[in-house]
mmCIF file with all atom_site columns, C-alpha atoms in Angstrom:
data_model
loop_
_atom_site.group_PDB
_atom_site.id
_atom_site.type_symbol
_atom_site.label_atom_id
_atom_site.label_alt_id
_atom_site.label_comp_id
_atom_site.label_asym_id
_atom_site.label_entity_id
_atom_site.label_seq_id
_atom_site.pdbx_PDB_ins_code
_atom_site.Cartn_x
_atom_site.Cartn_y
_atom_site.Cartn_z
_atom_site.occupancy
_atom_site.B_iso_or_equiv
_atom_site.pdbx_formal_charge
_atom_site.auth_seq_id
_atom_site.auth_comp_id
_atom_site.auth_asym_id
_atom_site.auth_atom_id
_atom_site.pdbx_PDB_model_num
ATOM 1   C CA . MET D 1 1   ? 9.345   22.916  17.629  1.00 56.00 ? 817  MET D CA 1
ATOM 2   C CA . GLU D 1 2   ? 6.125   20.912  17.269  1.00 67.00 ? 818  GLU D CA 1
ATOM 3   C CA . LYS D 1 3   ? 5.624   17.887  19.544  1.00 89.00 ? 819  LYS D CA 1
ATOM 4   C CA . LEU D 1 4   ? 4.402   15.017  17.358  1.00 93.00 ? 820  LEU D CA 1
ATOM 5   C CA . CYS D 1 5   ? 3.563   14.756  13.684  1.00 95.00 ? 821  CYS D CA 1
ATOM 6   C CA . VAL D 1 6   ? 0.060   13.228  13.689  1.00 94.00 ? 822  VAL D CA 1
ATOM 7   C CA . LEU D 1 7   ? -0.962  10.737  10.991  1.00 96.00 ? 823  LEU D CA 1
ATOM 8   C CA . ASP D 1 8   ? -4.424  10.061  9.622   1.00 95.00 ? 824  ASP D CA 1
ATOM 9   C CA . GLY D 1 9   ? -5.911  6.554   9.653   1.00 95.00 ? 825  GLY D CA 1
ATOM 10  C CA . ARG D 1 10  ? -4.418  5.634   6.299   1.00 96.00 ? 826  ARG D CA 1
ATOM 11  C CA . LEU D 1 11  ? -0.841  6.628   7.095   1.00 97.00 ? 827  LEU D CA 1
ATOM 12  C CA . SER D 1 12  ? -1.160  5.252   10.636  1.00 97.00 ? 828  SER D CA 1
ATOM 13  C CA . CYS D 1 13  ? -2.046  1.883   9.133   1.00 97.00 ? 829  CYS D CA 1
ATOM 14  C CA . ALA D 1 14  ? 1.029   1.980   6.897   1.00 98.00 ? 830  ALA D CA 1
ATOM 15  C CA . ALA D 1 15  ? 3.198   3.044   9.831   1.00 98.00 ? 831  ALA D CA 1
ATOM 16  C CA . SER D 1 16  ? 1.980   0.043   11.857  1.00 98.00 ? 832  SER D CA 1
ATOM 17  C CA . PHE D 1 17  ? 3.807   -2.289  9.448   1.00 98.00 ? 833  PHE D CA 1
ATOM 18  C CA . VAL D 1 18  ? 7.197   -0.579  9.755   1.00 98.00 ? 834  VAL D CA 1
ATOM 19  C CA . ARG D 1 19  ? 9.660   -2.607  11.803  1.00 98.00 ? 835  ARG D CA 1
ATOM 20  C CA . GLN D 1 20  ? 11.328  -1.335  14.946  1.00 98.00 ? 836  GLN D CA 1
ATOM 21  C CA . GLY D 1 21  ? 14.813  -0.014  14.237  1.00 98.00 ? 837  GLY D CA 1
ATOM 22  C CA . SER D 1 22  ? 14.312  0.074   10.479  1.00 97.00 ? 838  SER D CA 1
ATOM 23  C CA . VAL D 1 23  ? 15.663  2.413   7.865   1.00 98.00 ? 839  VAL D CA 1
ATOM 24  C CA . VAL D 1 24  ? 12.566  3.365   5.910   1.00 98.00 ? 840  VAL D CA 1
ATOM 25  C CA . CYS D 1 25  ? 12.179  4.709   2.387   1.00 98.00 ? 841  CYS D CA 1
ATOM 26  C CA . ASP D 1 26  ? 8.976   6.653   1.770   1.00 98.00 ? 842  ASP D CA 1
ATOM 27  C CA . VAL D 1 27  ? 8.226   6.758   -1.963  1.00 98.00 ? 843  VAL D CA 1
ATOM 28  C CA . GLY D 1 28  ? 6.039   9.690   -2.980  1.00 96.00 ? 844  GLY D CA 1
ATOM 29  C CA . THR D 1 29  ? 6.606   11.239  0.422   1.00 96.00 ? 845  THR D CA 1
ATOM 30  C CA . ASP D 1 30  ? 4.726   14.505  -0.171  1.00 93.00 ? 846  ASP D CA 1
ATOM 31  C CA . HIS D 1 31  ? 4.950   16.282  3.232   1.00 95.00 ? 847  HIS D CA 1
ATOM 32  C CA . ALA D 1 32  ? 7.045   13.446  4.740   1.00 97.00 ? 848  ALA D CA 1
ATOM 33  C CA . TYR D 1 33  ? 4.585   13.036  7.602   1.00 97.00 ? 849  TYR D CA 1
ATOM 34  C CA . LEU D 1 34  ? 5.141   9.273   7.681   1.00 98.00 ? 850  LEU D CA 1
ATOM 35  C CA . PRO D 1 35  ? 8.959   9.234   8.049   1.00 98.00 ? 851  PRO D CA 1
ATOM 36  C CA . VAL D 1 36  ? 8.840   12.187  10.440  1.00 98.00 ? 852  VAL D CA 1
ATOM 37  C CA . ASN D 1 37  ? 6.355   10.388  12.690  1.00 98.00 ? 853  ASN D CA 1
ATOM 38  C CA . LEU D 1 38  ? 8.302   7.108   12.569  1.00 98.00 ? 854  LEU D CA 1
ATOM 39  C CA . ILE D 1 39  ? 11.539  8.817   13.569  1.00 98.00 ? 855  ILE D CA 1
ATOM 40  C CA . GLN D 1 40  ? 9.863   10.839  16.313  1.00 97.00 ? 856  GLN D CA 1
ATOM 41  C CA . ARG D 1 41  ? 8.409   7.681   17.853  1.00 97.00 ? 857  ARG D CA 1
ATOM 42  C CA . GLY D 1 42  ? 11.706  5.836   17.670  1.00 97.00 ? 858  GLY D CA 1
ATOM 43  C CA . ILE D 1 43  ? 10.424  3.243   15.189  1.00 98.00 ? 859  ILE D CA 1
ATOM 44  C CA . ALA D 1 44  ? 12.739  4.202   12.321  1.00 98.00 ? 860  ALA D CA 1
ATOM 45  C CA . LYS D 1 45  ? 16.404  5.065   12.841  1.00 97.00 ? 861  LYS D CA 1
ATOM 46  C CA . ARG D 1 46  ? 16.670  7.002   9.619   1.00 97.00 ? 862  ARG D CA 1
ATOM 47  C CA . ALA D 1 47  ? 14.639  7.603   6.500   1.00 98.00 ? 863  ALA D CA 1
ATOM 48  C CA . VAL D 1 48  ? 14.877  8.369   2.824   1.00 98.00 ? 864  VAL D CA 1
ATOM 49  C CA . ALA D 1 49  ? 12.055  10.606  1.615   1.00 97.00 ? 865  ALA D CA 1
ATOM 50  C CA . CYS D 1 50  ? 11.669  10.696  -2.141  1.00 97.00 ? 866  CYS D CA 1
ATOM 51  C CA . ASP D 1 51  ? 9.252   12.331  -4.538  1.00 96.00 ? 867  ASP D CA 1
ATOM 52  C CA . ILE D 1 52  ? 9.057   12.924  -8.262  1.00 95.00 ? 868  ILE D CA 1
ATOM 53  C CA . ASN D 1 53  ? 8.496   16.679  -7.862  1.00 94.00 ? 869  ASN D CA 1
ATOM 54  C CA . GLU D 1 54  ? 10.506  19.406  -6.122  1.00 95.00 ? 870  GLU D CA 1
ATOM 55  C CA . GLY D 1 55  ? 7.384   20.999  -4.607  1.00 95.00 ? 871  GLY D CA 1
ATOM 56  C CA . PRO D 1 56  ? 6.505   18.045  -2.368  1.00 93.00 ? 872  PRO D CA 1
ATOM 57  C CA . LEU D 1 57  ? 10.172  17.637  -1.424  1.00 96.00 ? 873  LEU D CA 1
ATOM 58  C CA . ASP D 1 58  ? 10.241  21.261  -0.272  1.00 96.00 ? 874  ASP D CA 1
ATOM 59  C CA . HIS D 1 59  ? 7.173   20.525  1.879   1.00 96.00 ? 875  HIS D CA 1
ATOM 60  C CA . ALA D 1 60  ? 8.954   17.427  3.196   1.00 97.00 ? 876  ALA D CA 1
ATOM 61  C CA . ARG D 1 61  ? 12.046  19.405  4.190   1.00 97.00 ? 877  ARG D CA 1
ATOM 62  C CA . LYS D 1 62  ? 9.857   21.960  5.996   1.00 97.00 ? 878  LYS D CA 1
ATOM 63  C CA . SER D 1 63  ? 8.065   19.194  7.889   1.00 97.00 ? 879  SER D CA 1
ATOM 64  C CA . ALA D 1 64  ? 11.356  17.645  8.951   1.00 97.00 ? 880  ALA D CA 1
ATOM 65  C CA . ALA D 1 65  ? 12.628  21.024  10.152  1.00 96.00 ? 881  ALA D CA 1
ATOM 66  C CA . LYS D 1 66  ? 9.374   21.781  11.950  1.00 96.00 ? 882  LYS D CA 1
ATOM 67  C CA . PHE D 1 67  ? 9.574   18.540  13.933  1.00 96.00 ? 883  PHE D CA 1
ATOM 68  C CA . GLY D 1 68  ? 13.345  18.577  14.420  1.00 96.00 ? 884  GLY D CA 1
ATOM 69  C CA . VAL D 1 69  ? 14.334  15.459  12.484  1.00 97.00 ? 885  VAL D CA 1
ATOM 70  C CA . THR D 1 70  ? 16.109  16.926  9.448   1.00 97.00 ? 886  THR D CA 1
ATOM 71  C CA . ASP D 1 71  ? 19.408  15.272  10.345  1.00 97.00 ? 887  ASP D CA 1
ATOM 72  C CA . ARG D 1 72  ? 17.884  11.792  10.059  1.00 97.00 ? 888  ARG D CA 1
ATOM 73  C CA . ILE D 1 73  ? 16.126  12.105  6.694   1.00 98.00 ? 889  ILE D CA 1
ATOM 74  C CA . ARG D 1 74  ? 17.733  12.156  3.254   1.00 97.00 ? 890  ARG D CA 1
ATOM 75  C CA . PHE D 1 75  ? 15.635  13.836  0.586   1.00 97.00 ? 891  PHE D CA 1
ATOM 76  C CA . VAL D 1 76  ? 15.787  12.526  -2.970  1.00 96.00 ? 892  VAL D CA 1
ATOM 77  C CA . LEU D 1 77  ? 14.171  13.780  -6.165  1.00 96.00 ? 893  LEU D CA 1
ATOM 78  C CA . ALA D 1 78  ? 13.223  10.518  -7.857  1.00 95.00 ? 894  ALA D CA 1
ATOM 79  C CA . ASP D 1 79  ? 10.655  8.780   -10.015 1.00 94.00 ? 895  ASP D CA 1
ATOM 80  C CA . GLY D 1 80  ? 9.666   5.862   -7.815  1.00 94.00 ? 896  GLY D CA 1
ATOM 81  C CA . LEU D 1 81  ? 12.873  4.191   -6.622  1.00 96.00 ? 897  LEU D CA 1
ATOM 82  C CA . ASP D 1 82  ? 14.830  5.185   -9.722  1.00 93.00 ? 898  ASP D CA 1
ATOM 83  C CA . GLY D 1 83  ? 18.043  6.792   -8.521  1.00 87.00 ? 899  GLY D CA 1
ATOM 84  C CA . VAL D 1 84  ? 17.277  6.347   -4.827  1.00 93.00 ? 900  VAL D CA 1
ATOM 85  C CA . GLU D 1 85  ? 19.943  3.642   -4.308  1.00 91.00 ? 901  GLU D CA 1
ATOM 86  C CA . PRO D 1 86  ? 18.331  2.257   -1.131  1.00 93.00 ? 902  PRO D CA 1
ATOM 87  C CA . GLU D 1 87  ? 21.208  -0.177  -0.572  1.00 92.00 ? 903  GLU D CA 1
ATOM 88  C CA . LYS D 1 88  ? 23.511  2.758   0.246   1.00 91.00 ? 904  LYS D CA 1
ATOM 89  C CA . ASP D 1 89  ? 21.224  3.830   3.082   1.00 94.00 ? 905  ASP D CA 1
ATOM 90  C CA . GLY D 1 90  ? 20.589  0.296   4.304   1.00 96.00 ? 906  GLY D CA 1
ATOM 91  C CA . VAL D 1 91  ? 16.863  0.620   3.645   1.00 97.00 ? 907  VAL D CA 1
ATOM 92  C CA . ASN D 1 92  ? 14.924  -2.416  4.816   1.00 97.00 ? 908  ASN D CA 1
ATOM 93  C CA . ASP D 1 93  ? 11.322  -1.102  4.797   1.00 98.00 ? 909  ASP D CA 1
ATOM 94  C CA . ILE D 1 94  ? 9.932   0.555   1.658   1.00 98.00 ? 910  ILE D CA 1
ATOM 95  C CA . VAL D 1 95  ? 6.614   2.372   1.879   1.00 98.00 ? 911  VAL D CA 1
ATOM 96  C CA . VAL D 1 96  ? 4.575   3.319   -1.186  1.00 98.00 ? 912  VAL D CA 1
ATOM 97  C CA . CYS D 1 97  ? 1.332   5.033   -0.170  1.00 96.00 ? 913  CYS D CA 1
ATOM 98  C CA . GLY D 1 98  ? -1.330  7.197   -1.725  1.00 94.00 ? 914  GLY D CA 1
ATOM 99  C CA . MET D 1 99  ? -1.020  6.100   -5.361  1.00 96.00 ? 915  MET D CA 1
ATOM 100 C CA . GLY D 1 100 ? -3.062  3.933   -7.688  1.00 97.00 ? 916  GLY D CA 1
ATOM 101 C CA . GLY D 1 101 ? -2.381  0.218   -7.518  1.00 98.00 ? 917  GLY D CA 1
ATOM 102 C CA . GLU D 1 102 ? -1.149  0.047   -11.099 1.00 98.00 ? 918  GLU D CA 1
ATOM 103 C CA . LEU D 1 103 ? 1.404   2.810   -10.477 1.00 98.00 ? 919  LEU D CA 1
ATOM 104 C CA . ILE D 1 104 ? 2.567   1.081   -7.292  1.00 98.00 ? 920  ILE D CA 1
ATOM 105 C CA . ALA D 1 105 ? 3.008   -2.145  -9.281  1.00 98.00 ? 921  ALA D CA 1
ATOM 106 C CA . ARG D 1 106 ? 5.162   -0.293  -11.846 1.00 98.00 ? 922  ARG D CA 1
ATOM 107 C CA . ILE D 1 107 ? 7.326   1.201   -9.088  1.00 98.00 ? 923  ILE D CA 1
ATOM 108 C CA . VAL D 1 108 ? 7.831   -2.190  -7.450  1.00 98.00 ? 924  VAL D CA 1
ATOM 109 C CA . ASP D 1 109 ? 8.534   -3.863  -10.786 1.00 98.00 ? 925  ASP D CA 1
ATOM 110 C CA . ALA D 1 110 ? 11.095  -1.276  -11.886 1.00 97.00 ? 926  ALA D CA 1
ATOM 111 C CA . SER D 1 111 ? 13.444  -1.839  -8.936  1.00 96.00 ? 927  SER D CA 1
ATOM 112 C CA . ALA D 1 112 ? 15.509  -4.967  -8.388  1.00 96.00 ? 928  ALA D CA 1
ATOM 113 C CA . TYR D 1 113 ? 15.882  -3.948  -4.739  1.00 97.00 ? 929  TYR D CA 1
ATOM 114 C CA . THR D 1 114 ? 12.235  -4.808  -4.044  1.00 98.00 ? 930  THR D CA 1
ATOM 115 C CA . ARG D 1 115 ? 13.113  -8.444  -4.781  1.00 98.00 ? 931  ARG D CA 1
ATOM 116 C CA . ASN D 1 116 ? 15.413  -8.681  -1.792  1.00 97.00 ? 932  ASN D CA 1
ATOM 117 C CA . PRO D 1 117 ? 13.626  -11.156 0.553   1.00 96.00 ? 933  PRO D CA 1
ATOM 118 C CA . ASP D 1 118 ? 14.818  -9.184  3.593   1.00 96.00 ? 934  ASP D CA 1
ATOM 119 C CA . VAL D 1 119 ? 13.131  -6.000  2.391   1.00 98.00 ? 935  VAL D CA 1
ATOM 120 C CA . ARG D 1 120 ? 9.589   -5.342  3.575   1.00 98.00 ? 936  ARG D CA 1
ATOM 121 C CA . LEU D 1 121 ? 7.249   -3.568  1.162   1.00 98.00 ? 937  LEU D CA 1
ATOM 122 C CA . ILE D 1 122 ? 4.369   -1.611  2.666   1.00 98.00 ? 938  ILE D CA 1
ATOM 123 C CA . LEU D 1 123 ? 1.921   -0.758  -0.089  1.00 98.00 ? 939  LEU D CA 1
ATOM 124 C CA . GLN D 1 124 ? -1.256  1.292   0.228   1.00 98.00 ? 940  GLN D CA 1
ATOM 125 C CA . PRO D 1 125 ? -3.208  1.669   -3.029  1.00 98.00 ? 941  PRO D CA 1
ATOM 126 C CA . MET D 1 126 ? -5.831  4.386   -3.306  1.00 97.00 ? 942  MET D CA 1
ATOM 127 C CA . THR D 1 127 ? -7.413  2.599   -6.282  1.00 96.00 ? 943  THR D CA 1
ATOM 128 C CA . CYS D 1 128 ? -6.899  -0.601  -8.279  1.00 97.00 ? 944  CYS D CA 1
ATOM 129 C CA . ALA D 1 129 ? -6.065  -2.844  -5.323  1.00 98.00 ? 945  ALA D CA 1
ATOM 130 C CA . PRO D 1 130 ? -7.080  -5.964  -7.333  1.00 98.00 ? 946  PRO D CA 1
ATOM 131 C CA . GLU D 1 131 ? -4.627  -5.060  -10.093 1.00 98.00 ? 947  GLU D CA 1
ATOM 132 C CA . LEU D 1 132 ? -1.875  -4.630  -7.520  1.00 98.00 ? 948  LEU D CA 1
ATOM 133 C CA . ARG D 1 133 ? -2.647  -7.985  -5.895  1.00 98.00 ? 949  ARG D CA 1
ATOM 134 C CA . GLN D 1 134 ? -2.593  -9.661  -9.296  1.00 98.00 ? 950  GLN D CA 1
ATOM 135 C CA . TYR D 1 135 ? 0.793   -8.165  -10.155 1.00 98.00 ? 951  TYR D CA 1
ATOM 136 C CA . LEU D 1 136 ? 2.248   -9.232  -6.815  1.00 98.00 ? 952  LEU D CA 1
ATOM 137 C CA . TRP D 1 137 ? 0.958   -12.802 -6.942  1.00 98.00 ? 953  TRP D CA 1
ATOM 138 C CA . ASP D 1 138 ? 1.945   -13.234 -10.595 1.00 98.00 ? 954  ASP D CA 1
ATOM 139 C CA . ASN D 1 139 ? 5.475   -11.982 -9.994  1.00 98.00 ? 955  ASN D CA 1
ATOM 140 C CA . GLY D 1 140 ? 6.697   -13.812 -6.915  1.00 98.00 ? 956  GLY D CA 1
ATOM 141 C CA . PHE D 1 141 ? 5.610   -11.471 -4.141  1.00 98.00 ? 957  PHE D CA 1
ATOM 142 C CA . CYS D 1 142 ? 3.841   -12.771 -1.052  1.00 98.00 ? 958  CYS D CA 1
ATOM 143 C CA . ILE D 1 143 ? 1.171   -10.627 0.595   1.00 98.00 ? 959  ILE D CA 1
ATOM 144 C CA . MET D 1 144 ? 1.983   -11.448 4.199   1.00 98.00 ? 960  MET D CA 1
ATOM 145 C CA . GLU D 1 145 ? -0.838  -9.402  5.682   1.00 98.00 ? 961  GLU D CA 1
ATOM 146 C CA . GLU D 1 146 ? -3.400  -6.758  4.760   1.00 98.00 ? 962  GLU D CA 1
ATOM 147 C CA . ARG D 1 147 ? -5.029  -4.287  7.131   1.00 98.00 ? 963  ARG D CA 1
ATOM 148 C CA . LEU D 1 148 ? -8.075  -2.164  6.476   1.00 98.00 ? 964  LEU D CA 1
ATOM 149 C CA . CYS D 1 149 ? -8.154  1.460   7.545   1.00 96.00 ? 965  CYS D CA 1
ATOM 150 C CA . GLU D 1 150 ? -10.434 4.441   7.226   1.00 95.00 ? 966  GLU D CA 1
ATOM 151 C CA . ALA D 1 151 ? -9.575  8.002   6.252   1.00 93.00 ? 967  ALA D CA 1
ATOM 152 C CA . ALA D 1 152 ? -11.804 10.847  5.057   1.00 91.00 ? 968  ALA D CA 1
ATOM 153 C CA . GLY D 1 153 ? -14.832 8.549   5.099   1.00 92.00 ? 969  GLY D CA 1
ATOM 154 C CA . LYS D 1 154 ? -13.326 5.909   2.819   1.00 94.00 ? 970  LYS D CA 1
ATOM 155 C CA . ILE D 1 155 ? -11.906 2.454   3.527   1.00 97.00 ? 971  ILE D CA 1
ATOM 156 C CA . TYR D 1 156 ? -8.486  1.532   2.200   1.00 97.00 ? 972  TYR D CA 1
ATOM 157 C CA . THR D 1 157 ? -6.256  -1.513  2.397   1.00 98.00 ? 973  THR D CA 1
ATOM 158 C CA . CYS D 1 158 ? -2.595  -1.549  3.332   1.00 98.00 ? 974  CYS D CA 1
ATOM 159 C CA . MET D 1 159 ? -0.367  -4.507  2.456   1.00 98.00 ? 975  MET D CA 1
ATOM 160 C CA . HIS D 1 160 ? 2.745   -5.992  4.021   1.00 98.00 ? 976  HIS D CA 1
ATOM 161 C CA . VAL D 1 161 ? 4.579   -7.679  1.154   1.00 98.00 ? 977  VAL D CA 1
ATOM 162 C CA . ARG D 1 162 ? 7.870   -9.474  0.611   1.00 98.00 ? 978  ARG D CA 1
ATOM 163 C CA . TYR D 1 163 ? 9.445   -11.260 -2.327  1.00 98.00 ? 979  TYR D CA 1
ATOM 164 C CA . ASP D 1 164 ? 9.881   -15.043 -2.212  1.00 97.00 ? 980  ASP D CA 1
ATOM 165 C CA . GLY D 1 165 ? 9.897   -15.860 -5.936  1.00 97.00 ? 981  GLY D CA 1
ATOM 166 C CA . GLU D 1 166 ? 6.744   -18.000 -5.791  1.00 97.00 ? 982  GLU D CA 1
ATOM 167 C CA . THR D 1 167 ? 3.735   -17.271 -7.983  1.00 97.00 ? 983  THR D CA 1
ATOM 168 C CA . ARG D 1 168 ? 0.259   -17.728 -6.520  1.00 97.00 ? 984  ARG D CA 1
ATOM 169 C CA . VAL D 1 169 ? -3.047  -19.156 -7.688  1.00 96.00 ? 985  VAL D CA 1
ATOM 170 C CA . TYR D 1 170 ? -6.047  -17.048 -6.704  1.00 96.00 ? 986  TYR D CA 1
ATOM 171 C CA . THR D 1 171 ? -9.783  -16.678 -7.169  1.00 96.00 ? 987  THR D CA 1
ATOM 172 C CA . PRO D 1 172 ? -11.528 -13.534 -8.454  1.00 97.00 ? 988  PRO D CA 1
ATOM 173 C CA . ALA D 1 173 ? -12.783 -12.884 -4.913  1.00 97.00 ? 989  ALA D CA 1
ATOM 174 C CA . GLU D 1 174 ? -9.251  -13.065 -3.521  1.00 97.00 ? 990  GLU D CA 1
ATOM 175 C CA . LEU D 1 175 ? -8.103  -10.535 -6.113  1.00 97.00 ? 991  LEU D CA 1
ATOM 176 C CA . ILE D 1 176 ? -10.992 -8.176  -5.459  1.00 98.00 ? 992  ILE D CA 1
ATOM 177 C CA . LEU D 1 177 ? -11.248 -8.401  -1.669  1.00 98.00 ? 993  LEU D CA 1
ATOM 178 C CA . GLY D 1 178 ? -7.844  -9.772  -0.676  1.00 97.00 ? 994  GLY D CA 1
ATOM 179 C CA . ARG D 1 179 ? -7.235  -13.312 0.538   1.00 96.00 ? 995  ARG D CA 1
ATOM 180 C CA . TYR D 1 180 ? -6.101  -12.107 3.937   1.00 97.00 ? 996  TYR D CA 1
ATOM 181 C CA . HIS D 1 181 ? -9.262  -10.024 4.424   1.00 97.00 ? 997  HIS D CA 1
ATOM 182 C CA . ILE D 1 182 ? -11.542 -12.916 3.444   1.00 96.00 ? 998  ILE D CA 1
ATOM 183 C CA . GLU D 1 183 ? -9.815  -15.264 5.855   1.00 95.00 ? 999  GLU D CA 1
ATOM 184 C CA . ASN D 1 184 ? -9.573  -12.861 8.806   1.00 95.00 ? 1000 ASN D CA 1
ATOM 185 C CA . ARG D 1 185 ? -12.591 -10.531 8.444   1.00 94.00 ? 1001 ARG D CA 1
ATOM 186 C CA . ALA D 1 186 ? -11.467 -7.450  10.312  1.00 92.00 ? 1002 ALA D CA 1
ATOM 187 C CA . PRO D 1 187 ? -14.132 -5.052  11.652  1.00 91.00 ? 1003 PRO D CA 1
ATOM 188 C CA . LEU D 1 188 ? -14.103 -2.944  8.458   1.00 96.00 ? 1004 LEU D CA 1
ATOM 189 C CA . PHE D 1 189 ? -14.363 -5.968  6.155   1.00 96.00 ? 1005 PHE D CA 1
ATOM 190 C CA . ASP D 1 190 ? -18.150 -5.946  5.786   1.00 95.00 ? 1006 ASP D CA 1
ATOM 191 C CA . GLU D 1 191 ? -18.235 -2.363  4.539   1.00 96.00 ? 1007 GLU D CA 1
ATOM 192 C CA . TYR D 1 192 ? -15.178 -2.979  2.344   1.00 96.00 ? 1008 TYR D CA 1
ATOM 193 C CA . ALA D 1 193 ? -16.932 -5.944  0.713   1.00 97.00 ? 1009 ALA D CA 1
ATOM 194 C CA . LYS D 1 194 ? -20.253 -4.110  0.377   1.00 96.00 ? 1010 LYS D CA 1
ATOM 195 C CA . THR D 1 195 ? -18.506 -1.267  -1.432  1.00 96.00 ? 1011 THR D CA 1
ATOM 196 C CA . ALA D 1 196 ? -16.842 -3.708  -3.823  1.00 96.00 ? 1012 ALA D CA 1
ATOM 197 C CA . ILE D 1 197 ? -20.133 -5.479  -4.530  1.00 97.00 ? 1013 ILE D CA 1
ATOM 198 C CA . ARG D 1 198 ? -21.970 -2.202  -5.177  1.00 96.00 ? 1014 ARG D CA 1
ATOM 199 C CA . ARG D 1 199 ? -19.208 -1.110  -7.535  1.00 96.00 ? 1015 ARG D CA 1
ATOM 200 C CA . MET D 1 200 ? -19.388 -4.382  -9.460  1.00 97.00 ? 1016 MET D CA 1
ATOM 201 C CA . GLN D 1 201 ? -23.183 -4.258  -9.660  1.00 97.00 ? 1017 GLN D CA 1
ATOM 202 C CA . THR D 1 202 ? -23.048 -0.712  -11.017 1.00 97.00 ? 1018 THR D CA 1
ATOM 203 C CA . GLN D 1 203 ? -20.466 -1.750  -13.602 1.00 97.00 ? 1019 GLN D CA 1
ATOM 204 C CA . ILE D 1 204 ? -22.562 -4.699  -14.750 1.00 98.00 ? 1020 ILE D CA 1
ATOM 205 C CA . THR D 1 205 ? -25.696 -2.548  -15.032 1.00 97.00 ? 1021 THR D CA 1
ATOM 206 C CA . GLY D 1 206 ? -23.833 0.032   -17.093 1.00 97.00 ? 1022 GLY D CA 1
ATOM 207 C CA . MET D 1 207 ? -22.341 -2.594  -19.389 1.00 97.00 ? 1023 MET D CA 1
ATOM 208 C CA . LYS D 1 208 ? -25.733 -4.176  -20.005 1.00 96.00 ? 1024 LYS D CA 1
ATOM 209 C CA . LYS D 1 209 ? -27.237 -0.804  -20.860 1.00 96.00 ? 1025 LYS D CA 1
ATOM 210 C CA . GLY D 1 210 ? -24.429 -0.351  -23.352 1.00 96.00 ? 1026 GLY D CA 1
ATOM 211 C CA . GLY D 1 211 ? -25.143 -3.727  -24.939 1.00 96.00 ? 1027 GLY D CA 1
ATOM 212 C CA . LEU D 1 212 ? -21.907 -5.279  -23.709 1.00 97.00 ? 1028 LEU D CA 1
ATOM 213 C CA . GLY D 1 213 ? -21.401 -8.828  -22.505 1.00 96.00 ? 1029 GLY D CA 1
ATOM 214 C CA . THR D 1 214 ? -21.045 -9.250  -18.753 1.00 97.00 ? 1030 THR D CA 1
ATOM 215 C CA . ALA D 1 215 ? -20.244 -12.943 -18.326 1.00 97.00 ? 1031 ALA D CA 1
ATOM 216 C CA . LYS D 1 216 ? -16.837 -12.366 -16.723 1.00 96.00 ? 1032 LYS D CA 1
ATOM 217 C CA . GLU D 1 217 ? -18.086 -9.547  -14.506 1.00 96.00 ? 1033 GLU D CA 1
ATOM 218 C CA . GLU D 1 218 ? -21.045 -11.601 -13.310 1.00 97.00 ? 1034 GLU D CA 1
ATOM 219 C CA . ALA D 1 219 ? -18.770 -14.565 -12.576 1.00 97.00 ? 1035 ALA D CA 1
ATOM 220 C CA . ASP D 1 220 ? -16.463 -12.279 -10.585 1.00 97.00 ? 1036 ASP D CA 1
ATOM 221 C CA . LEU D 1 221 ? -19.444 -10.917 -8.645  1.00 97.00 ? 1037 LEU D CA 1
ATOM 222 C CA . ALA D 1 222 ? -20.631 -14.428 -7.880  1.00 95.00 ? 1038 ALA D CA 1
ATOM 223 C CA . SER D 1 223 ? -17.158 -15.312 -6.612  1.00 95.00 ? 1039 SER D CA 1
ATOM 224 C CA . VAL D 1 224 ? -17.163 -12.310 -4.296  1.00 96.00 ? 1040 VAL D CA 1
ATOM 225 C CA . GLU D 1 225 ? -20.676 -13.001 -3.010  1.00 95.00 ? 1041 GLU D CA 1
ATOM 226 C CA . THR D 1 226 ? -19.754 -16.621 -2.312  1.00 94.00 ? 1042 THR D CA 1
ATOM 227 C CA . ALA D 1 227 ? -16.619 -15.567 -0.446  1.00 94.00 ? 1043 ALA D CA 1
ATOM 228 C CA . VAL D 1 228 ? -18.517 -13.261 1.882   1.00 91.00 ? 1044 VAL D CA 1
ATOM 229 C CA . SER D 1 229 ? -21.663 -15.381 2.293   1.00 85.00 ? 1045 SER D CA 1
ATOM 230 C CA . GLY D 1 230 ? -20.424 -16.769 5.603   1.00 63.00 ? 1046 GLY D CA 1
ATOM 231 C CA . GLY D 1 231 ? -20.233 -13.276 7.089   1.00 52.00 ? 1047 GLY D CA 1
ATOM 232 C CA . THR D 1 232 ? -22.841 -10.640 7.865   1.00 44.00 ? 1048 THR D CA 1
ATOM 233 C CA . ILE D 1 233 ? -23.142 -9.021  4.452   1.00 46.00 ? 1049 ILE D CA 1
#
């Protein structure tokens, strides 16, 4: 039996938000490294590992067997949370990692369980983080905290979210960079912001070459540059 299932920087960041003694649901579990690690370290009591495809679930079962935690993980073939029935397992932390922000938003939106104020959502978008933030703020979810992490040479954000029913007002910079990141400026923030600015500049240049208007994009860029002007960028 292997000793400890090791997580990369991205999954380690997500794991850092999981509460001690929780029952965790890992949506899109793939190899189930996250729930296996959480159970091994005594953070999670039990876990539900779900995936839309049988192949990843087979990998997940093999990982659980390899690390000796099969008896504490329930494996579910599911599209998002559809059919998972997290209330039956007493799930209180839901993790959705490694997907695009728009897909994560659809998964969150499709389940009434995510609107339980006692449930913690841990969301890690690979792309489209601004779109995910916009969905959350427009639909009564509070982003309690965001943490930046690095994996395979790229910087990602991971969000701790809960539902409180209140919609938020936000600036373009807060959508693009994250309000929490702007206010707290973690060590990876400068590079995270630089990457966003370069991406926006490239988009604007391409749109101008194509004869398209760029008023909104330039206003968004100005908002971002203003938000980071007090830092070292």
